[in-house]
XYZ file of C-alpha atoms in Angstrom:
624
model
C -10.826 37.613 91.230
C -9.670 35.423 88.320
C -6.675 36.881 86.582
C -4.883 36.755 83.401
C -8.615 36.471 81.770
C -8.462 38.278 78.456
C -8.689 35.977 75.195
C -8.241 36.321 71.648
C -11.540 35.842 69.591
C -9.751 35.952 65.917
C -6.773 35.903 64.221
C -7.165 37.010 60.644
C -8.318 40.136 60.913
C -10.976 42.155 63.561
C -12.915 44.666 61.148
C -15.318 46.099 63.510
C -17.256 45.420 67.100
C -19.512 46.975 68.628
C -19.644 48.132 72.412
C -23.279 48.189 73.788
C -24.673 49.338 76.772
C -28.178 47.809 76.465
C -28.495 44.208 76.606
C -31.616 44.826 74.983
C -29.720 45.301 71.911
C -29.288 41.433 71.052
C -30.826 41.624 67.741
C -27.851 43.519 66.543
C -24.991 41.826 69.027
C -22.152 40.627 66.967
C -19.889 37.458 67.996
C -19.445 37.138 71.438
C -15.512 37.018 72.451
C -15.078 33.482 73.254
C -12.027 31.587 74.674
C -11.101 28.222 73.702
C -9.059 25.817 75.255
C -8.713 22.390 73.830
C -7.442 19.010 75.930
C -3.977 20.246 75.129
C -3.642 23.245 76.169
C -5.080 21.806 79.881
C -2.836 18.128 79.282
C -6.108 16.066 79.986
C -9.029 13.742 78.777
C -11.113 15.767 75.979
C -14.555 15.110 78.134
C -15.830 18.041 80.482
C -18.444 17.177 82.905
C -19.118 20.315 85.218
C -17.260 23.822 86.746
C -17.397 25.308 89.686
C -15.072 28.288 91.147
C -13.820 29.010 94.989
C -13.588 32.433 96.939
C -10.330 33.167 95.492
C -11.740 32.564 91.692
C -9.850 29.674 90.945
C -11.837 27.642 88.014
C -12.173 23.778 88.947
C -13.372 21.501 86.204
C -14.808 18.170 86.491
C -12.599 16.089 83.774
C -12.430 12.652 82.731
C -9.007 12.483 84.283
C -9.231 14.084 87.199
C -9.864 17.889 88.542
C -8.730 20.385 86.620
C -7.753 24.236 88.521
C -6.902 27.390 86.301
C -5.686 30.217 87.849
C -6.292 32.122 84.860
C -2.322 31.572 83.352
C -1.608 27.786 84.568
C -3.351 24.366 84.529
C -3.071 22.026 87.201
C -4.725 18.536 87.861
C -5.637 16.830 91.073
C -6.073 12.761 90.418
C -8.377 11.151 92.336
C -7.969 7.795 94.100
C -7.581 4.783 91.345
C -7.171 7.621 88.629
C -10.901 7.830 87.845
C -13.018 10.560 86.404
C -14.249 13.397 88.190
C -17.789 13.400 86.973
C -19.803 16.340 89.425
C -18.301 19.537 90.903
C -19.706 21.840 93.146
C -18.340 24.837 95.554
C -19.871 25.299 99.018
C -18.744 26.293 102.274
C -15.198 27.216 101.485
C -14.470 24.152 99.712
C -14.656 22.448 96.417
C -16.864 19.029 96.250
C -16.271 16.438 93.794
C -18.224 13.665 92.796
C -16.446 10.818 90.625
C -16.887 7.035 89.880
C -17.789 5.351 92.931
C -16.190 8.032 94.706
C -17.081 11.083 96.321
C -15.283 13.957 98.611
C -13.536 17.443 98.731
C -10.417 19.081 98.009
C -8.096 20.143 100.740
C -4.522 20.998 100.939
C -2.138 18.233 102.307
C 0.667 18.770 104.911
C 2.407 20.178 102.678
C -0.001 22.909 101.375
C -0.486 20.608 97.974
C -4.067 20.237 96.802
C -5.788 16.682 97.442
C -8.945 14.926 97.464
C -10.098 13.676 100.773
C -12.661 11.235 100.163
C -15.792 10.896 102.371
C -16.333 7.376 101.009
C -16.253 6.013 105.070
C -18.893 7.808 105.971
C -21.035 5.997 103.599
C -22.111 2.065 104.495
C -20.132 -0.564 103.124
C -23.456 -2.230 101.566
C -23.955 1.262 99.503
C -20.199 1.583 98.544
C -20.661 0.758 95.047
C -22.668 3.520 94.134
C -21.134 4.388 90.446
C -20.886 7.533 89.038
C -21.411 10.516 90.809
C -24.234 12.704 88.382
C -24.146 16.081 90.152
C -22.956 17.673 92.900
C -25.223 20.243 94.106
C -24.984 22.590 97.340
C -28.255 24.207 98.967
C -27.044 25.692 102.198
C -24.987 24.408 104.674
C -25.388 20.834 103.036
C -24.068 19.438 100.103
C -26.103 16.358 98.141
C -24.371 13.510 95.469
C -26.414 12.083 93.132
C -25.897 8.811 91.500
C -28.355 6.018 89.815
C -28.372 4.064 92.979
C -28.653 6.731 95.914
C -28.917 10.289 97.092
C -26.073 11.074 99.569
C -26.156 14.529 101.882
C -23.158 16.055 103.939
C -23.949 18.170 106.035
C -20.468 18.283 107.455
C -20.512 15.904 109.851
C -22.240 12.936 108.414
C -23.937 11.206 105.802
C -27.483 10.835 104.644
C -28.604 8.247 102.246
C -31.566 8.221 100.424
C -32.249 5.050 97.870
C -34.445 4.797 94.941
C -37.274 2.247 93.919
C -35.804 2.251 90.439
C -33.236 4.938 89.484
C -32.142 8.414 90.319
C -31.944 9.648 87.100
C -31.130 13.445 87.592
C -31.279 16.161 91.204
C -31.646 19.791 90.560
C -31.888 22.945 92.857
C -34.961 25.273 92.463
C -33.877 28.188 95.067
C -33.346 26.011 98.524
C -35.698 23.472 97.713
C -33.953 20.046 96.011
C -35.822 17.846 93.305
C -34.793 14.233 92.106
C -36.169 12.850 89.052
C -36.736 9.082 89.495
C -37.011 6.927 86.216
C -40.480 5.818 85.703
C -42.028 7.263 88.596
C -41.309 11.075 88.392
C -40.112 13.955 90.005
C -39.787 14.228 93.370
C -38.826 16.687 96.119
C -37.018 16.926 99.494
C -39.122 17.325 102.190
C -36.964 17.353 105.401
C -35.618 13.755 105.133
C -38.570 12.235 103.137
C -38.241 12.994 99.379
C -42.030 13.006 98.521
C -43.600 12.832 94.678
C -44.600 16.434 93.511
C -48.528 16.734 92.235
C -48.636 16.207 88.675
C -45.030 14.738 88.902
C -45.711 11.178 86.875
C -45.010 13.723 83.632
C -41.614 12.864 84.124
C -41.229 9.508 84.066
C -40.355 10.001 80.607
C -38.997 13.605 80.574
C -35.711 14.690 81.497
C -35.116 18.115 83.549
C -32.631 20.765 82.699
C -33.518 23.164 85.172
C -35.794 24.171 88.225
C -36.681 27.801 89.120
C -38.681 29.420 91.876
C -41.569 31.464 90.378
C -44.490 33.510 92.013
C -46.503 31.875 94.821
C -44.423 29.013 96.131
C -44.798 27.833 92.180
C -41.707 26.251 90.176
C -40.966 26.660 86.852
C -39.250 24.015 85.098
C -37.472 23.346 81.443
C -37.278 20.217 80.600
C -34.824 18.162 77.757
C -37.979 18.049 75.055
C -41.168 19.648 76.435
C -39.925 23.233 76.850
C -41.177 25.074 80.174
C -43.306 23.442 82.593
C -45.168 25.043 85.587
C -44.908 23.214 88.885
C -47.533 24.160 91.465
C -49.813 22.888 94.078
C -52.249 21.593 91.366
C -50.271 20.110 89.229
C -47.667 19.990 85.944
C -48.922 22.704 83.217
C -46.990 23.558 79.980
C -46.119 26.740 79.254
C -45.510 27.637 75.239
C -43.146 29.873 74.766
C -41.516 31.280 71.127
C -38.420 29.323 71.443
C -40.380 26.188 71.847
C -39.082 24.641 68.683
C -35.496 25.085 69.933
C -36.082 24.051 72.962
C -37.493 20.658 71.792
C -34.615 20.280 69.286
C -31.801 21.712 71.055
C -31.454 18.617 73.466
C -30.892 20.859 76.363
C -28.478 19.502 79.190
C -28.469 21.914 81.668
C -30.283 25.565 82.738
C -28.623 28.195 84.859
C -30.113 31.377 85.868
C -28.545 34.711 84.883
C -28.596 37.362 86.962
C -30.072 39.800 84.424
C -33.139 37.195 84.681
C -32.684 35.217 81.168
C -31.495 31.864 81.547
C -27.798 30.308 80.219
C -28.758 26.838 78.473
C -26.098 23.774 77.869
C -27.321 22.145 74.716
C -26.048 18.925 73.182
C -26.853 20.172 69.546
C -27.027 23.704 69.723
C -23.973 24.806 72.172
C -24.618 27.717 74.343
C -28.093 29.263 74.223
C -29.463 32.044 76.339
C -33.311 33.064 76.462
C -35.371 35.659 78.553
C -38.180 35.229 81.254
C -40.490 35.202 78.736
C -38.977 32.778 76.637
C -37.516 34.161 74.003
C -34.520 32.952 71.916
C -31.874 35.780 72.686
C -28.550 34.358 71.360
C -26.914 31.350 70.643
C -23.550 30.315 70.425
C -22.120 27.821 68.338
C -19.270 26.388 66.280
C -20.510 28.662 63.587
C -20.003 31.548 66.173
C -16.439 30.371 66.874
C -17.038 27.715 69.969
C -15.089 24.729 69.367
C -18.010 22.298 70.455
C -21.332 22.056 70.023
C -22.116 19.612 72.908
C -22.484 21.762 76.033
C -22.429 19.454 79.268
C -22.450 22.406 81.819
C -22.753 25.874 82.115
C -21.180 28.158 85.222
C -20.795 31.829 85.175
C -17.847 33.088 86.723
C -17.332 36.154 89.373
C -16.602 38.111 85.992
C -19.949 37.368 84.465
C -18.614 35.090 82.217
C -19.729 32.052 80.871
C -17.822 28.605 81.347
C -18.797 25.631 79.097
C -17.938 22.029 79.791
C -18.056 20.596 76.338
C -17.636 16.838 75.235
C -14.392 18.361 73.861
C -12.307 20.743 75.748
C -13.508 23.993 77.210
C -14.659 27.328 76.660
C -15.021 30.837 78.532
C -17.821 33.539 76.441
C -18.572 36.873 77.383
C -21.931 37.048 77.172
C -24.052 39.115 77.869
C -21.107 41.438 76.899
C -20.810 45.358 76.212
C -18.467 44.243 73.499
C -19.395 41.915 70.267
C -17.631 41.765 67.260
C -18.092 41.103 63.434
C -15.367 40.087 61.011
C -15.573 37.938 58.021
C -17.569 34.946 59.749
C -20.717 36.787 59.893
C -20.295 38.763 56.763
C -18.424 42.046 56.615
C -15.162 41.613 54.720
C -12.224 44.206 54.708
C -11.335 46.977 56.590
C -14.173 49.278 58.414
C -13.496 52.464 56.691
C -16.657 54.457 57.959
C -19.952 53.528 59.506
C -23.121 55.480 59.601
C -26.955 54.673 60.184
C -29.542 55.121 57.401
C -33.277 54.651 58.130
C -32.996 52.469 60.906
C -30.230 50.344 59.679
C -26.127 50.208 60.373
C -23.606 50.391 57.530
C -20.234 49.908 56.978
C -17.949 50.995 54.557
C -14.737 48.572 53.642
C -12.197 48.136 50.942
C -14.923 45.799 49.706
C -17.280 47.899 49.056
C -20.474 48.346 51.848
C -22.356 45.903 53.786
C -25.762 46.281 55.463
C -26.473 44.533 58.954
C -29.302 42.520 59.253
C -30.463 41.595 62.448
C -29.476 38.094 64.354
C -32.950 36.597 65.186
C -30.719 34.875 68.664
C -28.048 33.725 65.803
C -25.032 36.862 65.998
C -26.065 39.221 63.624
C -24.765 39.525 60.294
C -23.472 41.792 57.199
C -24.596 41.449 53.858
C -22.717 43.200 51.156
C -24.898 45.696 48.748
C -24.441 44.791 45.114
C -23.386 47.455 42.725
C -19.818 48.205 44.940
C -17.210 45.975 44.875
C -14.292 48.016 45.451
C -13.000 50.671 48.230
C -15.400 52.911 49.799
C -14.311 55.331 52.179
C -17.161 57.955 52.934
C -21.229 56.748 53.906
C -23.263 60.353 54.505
C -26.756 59.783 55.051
C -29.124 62.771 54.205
C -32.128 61.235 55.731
C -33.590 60.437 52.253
C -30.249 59.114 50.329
C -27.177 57.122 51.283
C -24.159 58.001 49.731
C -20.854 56.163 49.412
C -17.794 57.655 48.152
C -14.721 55.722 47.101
C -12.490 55.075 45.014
C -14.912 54.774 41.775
C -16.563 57.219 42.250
C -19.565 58.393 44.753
C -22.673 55.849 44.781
C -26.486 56.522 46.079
C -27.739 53.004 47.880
C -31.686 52.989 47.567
C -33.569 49.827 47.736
C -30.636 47.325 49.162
C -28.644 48.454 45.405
C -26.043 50.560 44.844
C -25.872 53.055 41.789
C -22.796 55.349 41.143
C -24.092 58.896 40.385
C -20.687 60.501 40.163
C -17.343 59.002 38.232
C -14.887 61.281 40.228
C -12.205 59.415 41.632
C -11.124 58.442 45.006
C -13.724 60.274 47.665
C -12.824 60.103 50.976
C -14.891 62.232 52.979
C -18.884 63.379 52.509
C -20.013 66.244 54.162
C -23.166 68.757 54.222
C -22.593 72.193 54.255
C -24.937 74.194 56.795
C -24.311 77.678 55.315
C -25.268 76.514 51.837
C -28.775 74.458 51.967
C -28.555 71.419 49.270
C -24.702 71.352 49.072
C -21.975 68.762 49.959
C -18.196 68.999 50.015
C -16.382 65.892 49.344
C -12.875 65.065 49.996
C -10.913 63.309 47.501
C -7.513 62.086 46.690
C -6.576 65.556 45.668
C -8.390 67.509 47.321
C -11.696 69.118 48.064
C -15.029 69.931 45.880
C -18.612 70.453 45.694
C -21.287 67.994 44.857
C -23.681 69.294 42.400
C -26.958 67.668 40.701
C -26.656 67.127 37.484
C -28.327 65.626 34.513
C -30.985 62.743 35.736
C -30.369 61.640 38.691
C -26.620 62.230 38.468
C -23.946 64.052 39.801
C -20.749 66.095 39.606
C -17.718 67.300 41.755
C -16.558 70.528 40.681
C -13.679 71.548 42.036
C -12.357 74.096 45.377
C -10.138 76.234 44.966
C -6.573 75.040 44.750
C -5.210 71.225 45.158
C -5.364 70.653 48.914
C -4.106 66.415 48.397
C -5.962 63.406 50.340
C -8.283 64.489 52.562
C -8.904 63.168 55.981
C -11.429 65.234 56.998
C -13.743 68.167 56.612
C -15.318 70.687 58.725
C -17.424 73.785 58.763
C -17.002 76.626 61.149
C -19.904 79.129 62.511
C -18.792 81.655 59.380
C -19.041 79.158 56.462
C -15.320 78.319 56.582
C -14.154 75.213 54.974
C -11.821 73.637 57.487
C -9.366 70.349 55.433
C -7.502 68.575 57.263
C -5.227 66.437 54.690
C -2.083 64.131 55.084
C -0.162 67.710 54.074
C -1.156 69.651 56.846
C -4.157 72.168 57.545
C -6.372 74.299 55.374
C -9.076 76.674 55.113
C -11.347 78.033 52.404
C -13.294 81.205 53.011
C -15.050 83.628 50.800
C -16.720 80.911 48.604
C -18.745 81.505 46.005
C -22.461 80.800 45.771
C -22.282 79.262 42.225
C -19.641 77.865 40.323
C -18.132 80.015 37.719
C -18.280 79.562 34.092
C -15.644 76.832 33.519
C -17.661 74.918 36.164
C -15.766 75.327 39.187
C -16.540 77.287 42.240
C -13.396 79.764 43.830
C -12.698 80.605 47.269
C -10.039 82.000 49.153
C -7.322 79.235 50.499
C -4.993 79.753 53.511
C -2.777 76.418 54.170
C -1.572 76.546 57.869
C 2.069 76.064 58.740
C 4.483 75.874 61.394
C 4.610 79.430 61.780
C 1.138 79.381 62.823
C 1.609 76.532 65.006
C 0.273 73.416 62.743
C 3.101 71.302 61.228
C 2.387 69.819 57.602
C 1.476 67.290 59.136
C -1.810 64.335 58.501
C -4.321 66.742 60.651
C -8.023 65.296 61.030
C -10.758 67.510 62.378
C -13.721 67.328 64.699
C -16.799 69.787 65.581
C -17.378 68.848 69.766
C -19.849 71.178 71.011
C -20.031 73.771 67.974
C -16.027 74.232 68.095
C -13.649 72.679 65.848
C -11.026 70.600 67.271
C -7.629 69.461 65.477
C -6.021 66.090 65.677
C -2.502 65.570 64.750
C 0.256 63.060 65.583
C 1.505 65.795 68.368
C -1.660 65.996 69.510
C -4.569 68.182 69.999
C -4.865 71.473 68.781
C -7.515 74.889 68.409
C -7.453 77.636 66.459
C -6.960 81.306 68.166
C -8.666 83.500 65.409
C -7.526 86.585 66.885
C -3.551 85.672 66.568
C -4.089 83.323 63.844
C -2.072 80.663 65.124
C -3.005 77.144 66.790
C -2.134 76.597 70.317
C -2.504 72.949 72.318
C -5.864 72.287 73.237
C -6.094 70.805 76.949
C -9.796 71.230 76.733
C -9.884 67.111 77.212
C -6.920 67.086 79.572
C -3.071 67.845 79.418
C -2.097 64.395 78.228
C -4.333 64.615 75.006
C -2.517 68.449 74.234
C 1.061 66.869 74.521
C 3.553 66.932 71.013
C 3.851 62.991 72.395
C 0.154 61.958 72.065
C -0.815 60.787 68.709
C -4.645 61.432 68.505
C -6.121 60.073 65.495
C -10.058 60.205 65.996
C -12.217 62.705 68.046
C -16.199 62.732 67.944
C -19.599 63.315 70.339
C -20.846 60.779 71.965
C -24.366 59.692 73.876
C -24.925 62.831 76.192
C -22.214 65.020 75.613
C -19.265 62.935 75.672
C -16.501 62.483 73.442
C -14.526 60.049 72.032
C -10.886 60.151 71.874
C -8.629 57.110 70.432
C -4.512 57.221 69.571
C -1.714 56.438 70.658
C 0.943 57.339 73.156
C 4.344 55.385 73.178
C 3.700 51.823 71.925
C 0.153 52.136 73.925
C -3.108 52.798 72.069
C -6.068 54.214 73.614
C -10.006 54.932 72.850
C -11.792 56.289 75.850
C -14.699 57.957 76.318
C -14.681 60.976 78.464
C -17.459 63.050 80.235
C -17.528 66.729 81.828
C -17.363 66.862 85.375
C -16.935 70.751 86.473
C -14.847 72.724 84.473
C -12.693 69.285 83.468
C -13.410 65.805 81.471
C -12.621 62.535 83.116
C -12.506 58.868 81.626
C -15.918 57.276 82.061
C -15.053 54.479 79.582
C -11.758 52.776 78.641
C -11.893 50.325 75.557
C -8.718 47.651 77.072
C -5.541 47.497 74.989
C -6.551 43.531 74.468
C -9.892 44.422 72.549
C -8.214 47.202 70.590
C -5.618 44.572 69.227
C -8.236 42.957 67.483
C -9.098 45.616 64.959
C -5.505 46.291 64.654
C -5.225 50.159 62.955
C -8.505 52.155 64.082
C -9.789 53.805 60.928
C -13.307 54.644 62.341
C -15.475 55.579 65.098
C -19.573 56.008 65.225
C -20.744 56.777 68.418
C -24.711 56.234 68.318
C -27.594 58.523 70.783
C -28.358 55.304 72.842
C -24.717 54.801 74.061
C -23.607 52.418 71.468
C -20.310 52.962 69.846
C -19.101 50.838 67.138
C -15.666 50.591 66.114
C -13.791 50.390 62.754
C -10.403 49.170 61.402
C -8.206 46.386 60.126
C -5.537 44.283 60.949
C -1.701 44.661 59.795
């Protein structure tokens, strides 16, 4: 296992990602985390040629000055003989085989345990000793081949095999166990026992380079070439087979093809970076320098024990998690500010920011982006769909969003929470800077917020109980409205009868947020959970979750359902913050998800959490 891997995407600010159980979900897959490294932070040549990684998931690169080995902290380079490039890398049989300039071999420790190369240049013929550069490095079994212009070389441990061209070995990939060598302006070929033999229909690529060769039905090959997309290799011959990402394909410039295990295939691209696309042929995601990869030129693609992706670019190197349950969205594809609320209206995710709110539109294989919806430009705390309408409350007011435009319907100030009440069809509370109120129609198509009772101050959060209560959790502490009244009263405003909670009755004036899980109401506060005993009146600590979440030392600062009844919980404890998502088993809920500290860091404060039905749960907040 390769340790120490865990990389920082950004470093402005983090405003929201996404975590995503389907990889079907690419259309709305945010930036991939990616990890650069450039020729300084491994002290070697800027030019990447291949990767490969051993048993013990040490990464070896194939570098212009050598062979580079990460342990996942640390760079180290191995120099081969005369200081030459290491141009092919491969791992087979418990060791790592390089192929450089007119030089090829393995890597083995010395007598004193240091890494070397040990060339097997004397097992080659002193006629074929100048054999140049070293192309790829490919294992298929117990035997491992070297591919250069002027001759095909196979160890099979014990000795050397040598096959030469008519003209020149321009390129050898695997397909499965079966090797194929593309000869300039003759074709593609392929080994058969020790005779490498010109495939039917194999004259198409005389002129046509080859990224990548995979087994398909039938003893057939599939093959995707550098400009003619995919090609079907069988028994009768070379057929082309369109696909939608043909245009990219014959634009892209692709280098190399690896096979995912998921089925989709990872492309190297010389124009286009990384690309990945399915069986079928479909452009699924690309990533670029617009994406945050510091290269577009891809020479090589390998995916490491973690499922991640290593790129050997023209300039440095890069790790990407892709595909990834995590992707992320921050100013580069769109959504400025901090993620004050999300929601989904009619199909489509929004998000609520200091900036006003911002509609995602979907990727089309580039990450998906955020648009911002004219008509709000300033902070908007509270989205509440209805089905029909899409509100927005802020701090101008509270806005309706039809048609991609934003309209304010209501000039009260500062709303921070949006609610519908279920005991009163029609009617929504809203939590403002002051307190707590009802949204009423008005003239037109506008609105008002008459007022609750007595001044509660800034809201955090709103609930309703089985009886109609009004539950408000504020940054002062805890309280309830009962009794109130079906209509407002004369002078506009509707009465009720207030109760604000105290330490006598176990809840602290203290920021309190709340949260309906499985029709009861559940208190967060900075000494952690609590619930309500009716029958005493007071609140006691609520271990429904587990012990640690009911401790006075666990901060909990969001609470809601997710996908199949289970909840999400995020705070802090100590200097350590958490956001896990928990599931029933018997009479007790364990962790079935745990978000790392590393990918919390990038959204800095958490201000928001929307779990969705399909196991989706996006993520809201802001650096500082």
């Amino acid at each position: 296992m390769l340790p120490g891997i865990g990389f920082i995407l950004l470093t402005t600010f983090f405003p929201i990602f996404s975590q995503t159980r389907s990889a079907e979900k690419w259309t709305e897959t945010g930036l991939p985390e990616i990890a650069n490294f450039r020729p300084r932070d491994y002290q070697a040549a800027p030019v990447n040629a291949a990767i490969a990684q051993d048993s013990l998931g040490l990464i070896y690169v194939a570098n212009d000055a050598g062979v580079l080995v990460f342990d996942g902290v640390q760079w180290q380079r191995i120099v081969l003989p005369g200081g030459g490039p290491a141009t092919s890398i491969c791992s087979a049989n418990g060791k790592i085989f390089v192929g450089g300039s007119s030089e090829l071999g393995y890597l083995a420790p010395d007598m004193r345990g240091e890494t070397r190369f040990v060339s097997l240049r004397e097992f080659i013929p002193d006629s074929l000793q100048n054999f140049k550069s070293i192309g790829e490095t490919i294992a298929i079994g117990k035997n491992v081949f070297f591919r250069s212009y002027y001759g095909l070389f196979r160890w099979d441990g014990r000795q050397m095999r040598v096959w030469l061209p008519e003209t020149l070995f321009h390129t050898a990939v695997a397909g499965g166990d079966a090797l194929f060598v593309r000869e300039w302006k003759i074709g593609l070929k392929r080994l058969d026992g020790d005779s490498l033999q010109l495939i039917p229909g194999g004259e198409f690529f005389t002129g046509e380079g080859i990224a990548g060769i995979f087994p398909a039905a039938d003893g057939a090959f599939r093959a995707i070439t550098r400009f003619s997309g995919w090609q079907l290799l069988n028994e009768n011959g070379v057929h082309s087979q369109p696909s939608p990402a043909d245009d990219f394909l014959r634009n892209a410039l692709i280098f190399r093809a690896l096979a995912l295990p998921d089925g989709n295939v990872a492309l190297a691209t010389h124009r286009r970076g990384l690309a990945i696309i399915d069986s079928s042929g479909n452009l699924l995601q690309t990533v670029e320098r617009s994406g945050g990869l510091r290269d577009n030129t891809v020479n090589f693609v390998h995916r490491d024990a973690q499922g991640g992706l290593w790129l050997a670019l023209a300039d440095g190197l890069a790790r990407v998690e892709t595909p990834s349950r995590y992707s992320f969205f921050n100013p580069e594809n769109g959504l400025e500010g901090n993620t004050n609320a999300i929601t989904r209206h009619n199909g489509r995710l929004f998000a609520a920011t200091r900036m006003g709110v911002f509609v995602l539109a979907s990727g089309d294989a580039a990450p998906a982006h955020f648009r911002q919806i004219p008509g709000i430009e300033s902070t908007v705390y509270a989205l509440f769909s209805t089905g029909e309408q899409l509100l927005a409350g802020g701090h101008l007011g509270i806005f309706e969003i039809r048609d991609d435009a934003a309209t304010r319907i209501a000039g009260v100030t500062g709303v921070t929470k949006i609610v519908e009440s279920k005991h009163h069809p029609g009617r929504n509370y809203t939590g403002t800077y002051r307190g707590v109120g009802v949204l009423e129609s008005a003239a037109g198509n506008s609105r008002r917020v008459a007022s609750l009772g007595e001044s509660a101050g800034y809201t955090l959060g709103i609930a309703e109980d089985d009886s109609g209560n009004l539950w408000v959790g504020t940054r002062n502490g805890l309280f309830r409205f009962s009794e109130i009244t079906d209509a407002p009263s004369p002078d506009g405003d509707f009465s009720a009868t207030s109760k604000h909670f105290d330490r006598e009755n176990g809840m602290p004036q203290i920021p309190v947020r709340i949260a309906k899980i499985d029709g009861e109401l559940r208190f967060a506060t900075a000494n952690g959970l609590r619930r309500y005993l009716s029958e005493k009146q007071i609140f006691i600590p609520d271990s429904t979750f587990g012990e640690n979440y009911a401790d006075s030392g666990c901060a909990v600062t969001h609470l809601a359902s997710g996908a199949n009844g289970t909840v999400w919980i995020a705070g802090q404890t100590g200097d350590s913050t958490f956001c896990r998502e928990l599931v029933r088993t018997g009479n007790r809920f364990v962790t079935l998800t745990a978000i790392p500290g590393y990918r919390l860091d990038r959204i800095g404060t958490l201000l928001s959490i929307f779990p969705e039905p399909d196991g989706t749960v996006w993520l809201g907040g802001t650096e500082g």
